[in-house]
């Protein structure tokens, strides 16, 4: 894909050669968990100052939202059922 874009677009070729990378900004992502259902999570990146190739991505739900409640239920399953398989149904919240 990089080769094709480089051939088609001189701007892309210049940007790729200069290794300029856009730092991702925080945002919101919606995920569909197989048991919890839809989760709307805010995400952000933390980059190590010691090694710019090391990044930590955090995902969190706004307190008081259905997504926050669903994450708490999932966390309780882990705390109380370590080693047990996940239930075979979706959460009823």
PDB file of C-alpha atoms in Angstrom:
ATOM      1  CA  UNK A   1       0.000   0.000   0.000  1.00  0.00           C
ATOM      2  CA  UNK A   2       2.850   2.402   0.849  1.00  0.00           C
ATOM      3  CA  UNK A   3       4.426   1.725  -2.543  1.00  0.00           C
ATOM      4  CA  UNK A   4       1.186   2.360  -4.381  1.00  0.00           C
ATOM      5  CA  UNK A   5       0.504   5.585  -2.502  1.00  0.00           C
ATOM      6  CA  UNK A   6       4.090   6.714  -3.073  1.00  0.00           C
ATOM      7  CA  UNK A   7       3.699   6.237  -6.809  1.00  0.00           C
ATOM      8  CA  UNK A   8       0.324   7.978  -6.935  1.00  0.00           C
ATOM      9  CA  UNK A   9       0.866  10.930  -4.607  1.00  0.00           C
ATOM     10  CA  UNK A  10       4.036  13.055  -4.437  1.00  0.00           C
ATOM     11  CA  UNK A  11       2.883  14.603  -1.139  1.00  0.00           C
ATOM     12  CA  UNK A  12       2.516  11.175   0.454  1.00  0.00           C
ATOM     13  CA  UNK A  13       5.932  10.163  -0.854  1.00  0.00           C
ATOM     14  CA  UNK A  14       7.510  13.307   0.681  1.00  0.00           C
ATOM     15  CA  UNK A  15       5.695  12.809   4.007  1.00  0.00           C
ATOM     16  CA  UNK A  16       6.612   9.117   4.179  1.00  0.00           C
ATOM     17  CA  UNK A  17      10.257   9.866   3.420  1.00  0.00           C
ATOM     18  CA  UNK A  18      10.411  12.568   6.111  1.00  0.00           C
ATOM     19  CA  UNK A  19       8.910  10.183   8.727  1.00  0.00           C
ATOM     20  CA  UNK A  20       6.497  12.786  10.057  1.00  0.00           C
ATOM     21  CA  UNK A  21       3.899  11.067  12.172  1.00  0.00           C
ATOM     22  CA  UNK A  22       0.732  12.644  13.485  1.00  0.00           C
ATOM     23  CA  UNK A  23       0.282  12.158  17.211  1.00  0.00           C
ATOM     24  CA  UNK A  24      -3.171  10.698  17.777  1.00  0.00           C
ATOM     25  CA  UNK A  25      -5.553  12.852  19.745  1.00  0.00           C
ATOM     26  CA  UNK A  26      -8.013  11.552  22.332  1.00  0.00           C
ATOM     27  CA  UNK A  27     -11.388  10.372  21.140  1.00  0.00           C
ATOM     28  CA  UNK A  28     -14.356   8.095  21.708  1.00  0.00           C
ATOM     29  CA  UNK A  29     -14.785   4.554  20.441  1.00  0.00           C
ATOM     30  CA  UNK A  30     -17.821   2.288  20.506  1.00  0.00           C
ATOM     31  CA  UNK A  31     -17.136  -1.423  20.955  1.00  0.00           C
ATOM     32  CA  UNK A  32     -19.527  -4.365  20.945  1.00  0.00           C
ATOM     33  CA  UNK A  33     -18.553  -6.757  23.711  1.00  0.00           C
ATOM     34  CA  UNK A  34     -19.915 -10.317  23.251  1.00  0.00           C
ATOM     35  CA  UNK A  35     -21.476 -10.372  26.749  1.00  0.00           C
ATOM     36  CA  UNK A  36     -21.746  -6.752  27.884  1.00  0.00           C
ATOM     37  CA  UNK A  37     -23.083  -5.362  24.622  1.00  0.00           C
ATOM     38  CA  UNK A  38     -22.293  -1.870  23.376  1.00  0.00           C
ATOM     39  CA  UNK A  39     -19.567   0.014  25.257  1.00  0.00           C
ATOM     40  CA  UNK A  40     -18.821   3.653  24.499  1.00  0.00           C
ATOM     41  CA  UNK A  41     -15.319   4.396  25.765  1.00  0.00           C
ATOM     42  CA  UNK A  42     -13.114   7.481  25.803  1.00  0.00           C
ATOM     43  CA  UNK A  43      -9.536   6.758  24.770  1.00  0.00           C
ATOM     44  CA  UNK A  44      -6.211   8.559  24.944  1.00  0.00           C
ATOM     45  CA  UNK A  45      -2.559   7.813  24.279  1.00  0.00           C
ATOM     46  CA  UNK A  46       0.298   8.180  26.724  1.00  0.00           C
ATOM     47  CA  UNK A  47       3.760   8.131  25.145  1.00  0.00           C
ATOM     48  CA  UNK A  48       6.960   7.350  27.020  1.00  0.00           C
ATOM     49  CA  UNK A  49       9.459  10.201  26.979  1.00  0.00           C
ATOM     50  CA  UNK A  50      12.257   7.634  27.278  1.00  0.00           C
ATOM     51  CA  UNK A  51      11.157   5.715  24.178  1.00  0.00           C
ATOM     52  CA  UNK A  52       8.705   7.306  21.752  1.00  0.00           C
ATOM     53  CA  UNK A  53       7.881   3.861  20.329  1.00  0.00           C
ATOM     54  CA  UNK A  54       6.319   2.896  23.673  1.00  0.00           C
ATOM     55  CA  UNK A  55       2.698   3.946  24.059  1.00  0.00           C
ATOM     56  CA  UNK A  56      -0.064   3.148  26.482  1.00  0.00           C
ATOM     57  CA  UNK A  57      -3.633   3.406  25.260  1.00  0.00           C
ATOM     58  CA  UNK A  58      -6.243   3.986  27.953  1.00  0.00           C
ATOM     59  CA  UNK A  59      -9.950   3.310  27.548  1.00  0.00           C
ATOM     60  CA  UNK A  60     -12.480   4.474  30.132  1.00  0.00           C
ATOM     61  CA  UNK A  61     -16.222   4.945  30.391  1.00  0.00           C
ATOM     62  CA  UNK A  62     -17.797   8.128  31.706  1.00  0.00           C
ATOM     63  CA  UNK A  63     -19.051   7.484  35.272  1.00  0.00           C
ATOM     64  CA  UNK A  64     -22.811   7.068  35.522  1.00  0.00           C
ATOM     65  CA  UNK A  65     -23.235   5.849  31.937  1.00  0.00           C
ATOM     66  CA  UNK A  66     -24.516   2.418  30.870  1.00  0.00           C
ATOM     67  CA  UNK A  67     -21.007   1.670  29.552  1.00  0.00           C
ATOM     68  CA  UNK A  68     -19.515   2.408  32.975  1.00  0.00           C
ATOM     69  CA  UNK A  69     -22.064   0.105  34.633  1.00  0.00           C
ATOM     70  CA  UNK A  70     -21.315  -2.667  32.123  1.00  0.00           C
ATOM     71  CA  UNK A  71     -17.565  -2.384  32.730  1.00  0.00           C
ATOM     72  CA  UNK A  72     -18.156  -2.657  36.477  1.00  0.00           C
ATOM     73  CA  UNK A  73     -20.190  -5.842  35.947  1.00  0.00           C
ATOM     74  CA  UNK A  74     -17.433  -7.294  33.750  1.00  0.00           C
ATOM     75  CA  UNK A  75     -14.842  -6.401  36.391  1.00  0.00           C
ATOM     76  CA  UNK A  76     -16.916  -8.122  39.082  1.00  0.00           C
ATOM     77  CA  UNK A  77     -17.052 -11.292  36.982  1.00  0.00           C
ATOM     78  CA  UNK A  78     -13.271 -11.315  36.853  1.00  0.00           C
ATOM     79  CA  UNK A  79     -12.940 -10.650  40.571  1.00  0.00           C
ATOM     80  CA  UNK A  80     -15.425 -13.373  41.580  1.00  0.00           C
ATOM     81  CA  UNK A  81     -14.999 -15.971  38.858  1.00  0.00           C
ATOM     82  CA  UNK A  82     -11.289 -16.291  38.098  1.00  0.00           C
ATOM     83  CA  UNK A  83     -10.812 -19.464  36.122  1.00  0.00           C
ATOM     84  CA  UNK A  84     -14.492 -19.837  35.240  1.00  0.00           C
ATOM     85  CA  UNK A  85     -15.733 -19.459  31.669  1.00  0.00           C
ATOM     86  CA  UNK A  86     -17.688 -16.344  30.750  1.00  0.00           C
ATOM     87  CA  UNK A  87     -21.473 -16.676  30.669  1.00  0.00           C
ATOM     88  CA  UNK A  88     -23.039 -17.573  27.340  1.00  0.00           C
ATOM     89  CA  UNK A  89     -25.512 -14.686  27.283  1.00  0.00           C
ATOM     90  CA  UNK A  90     -25.524 -10.917  27.068  1.00  0.00           C
ATOM     91  CA  UNK A  91     -25.812  -8.756  30.192  1.00  0.00           C
ATOM     92  CA  UNK A  92     -29.281  -7.585  31.158  1.00  0.00           C
ATOM     93  CA  UNK A  93     -28.796  -4.032  32.422  1.00  0.00           C
TER      94      UNK A  93
END
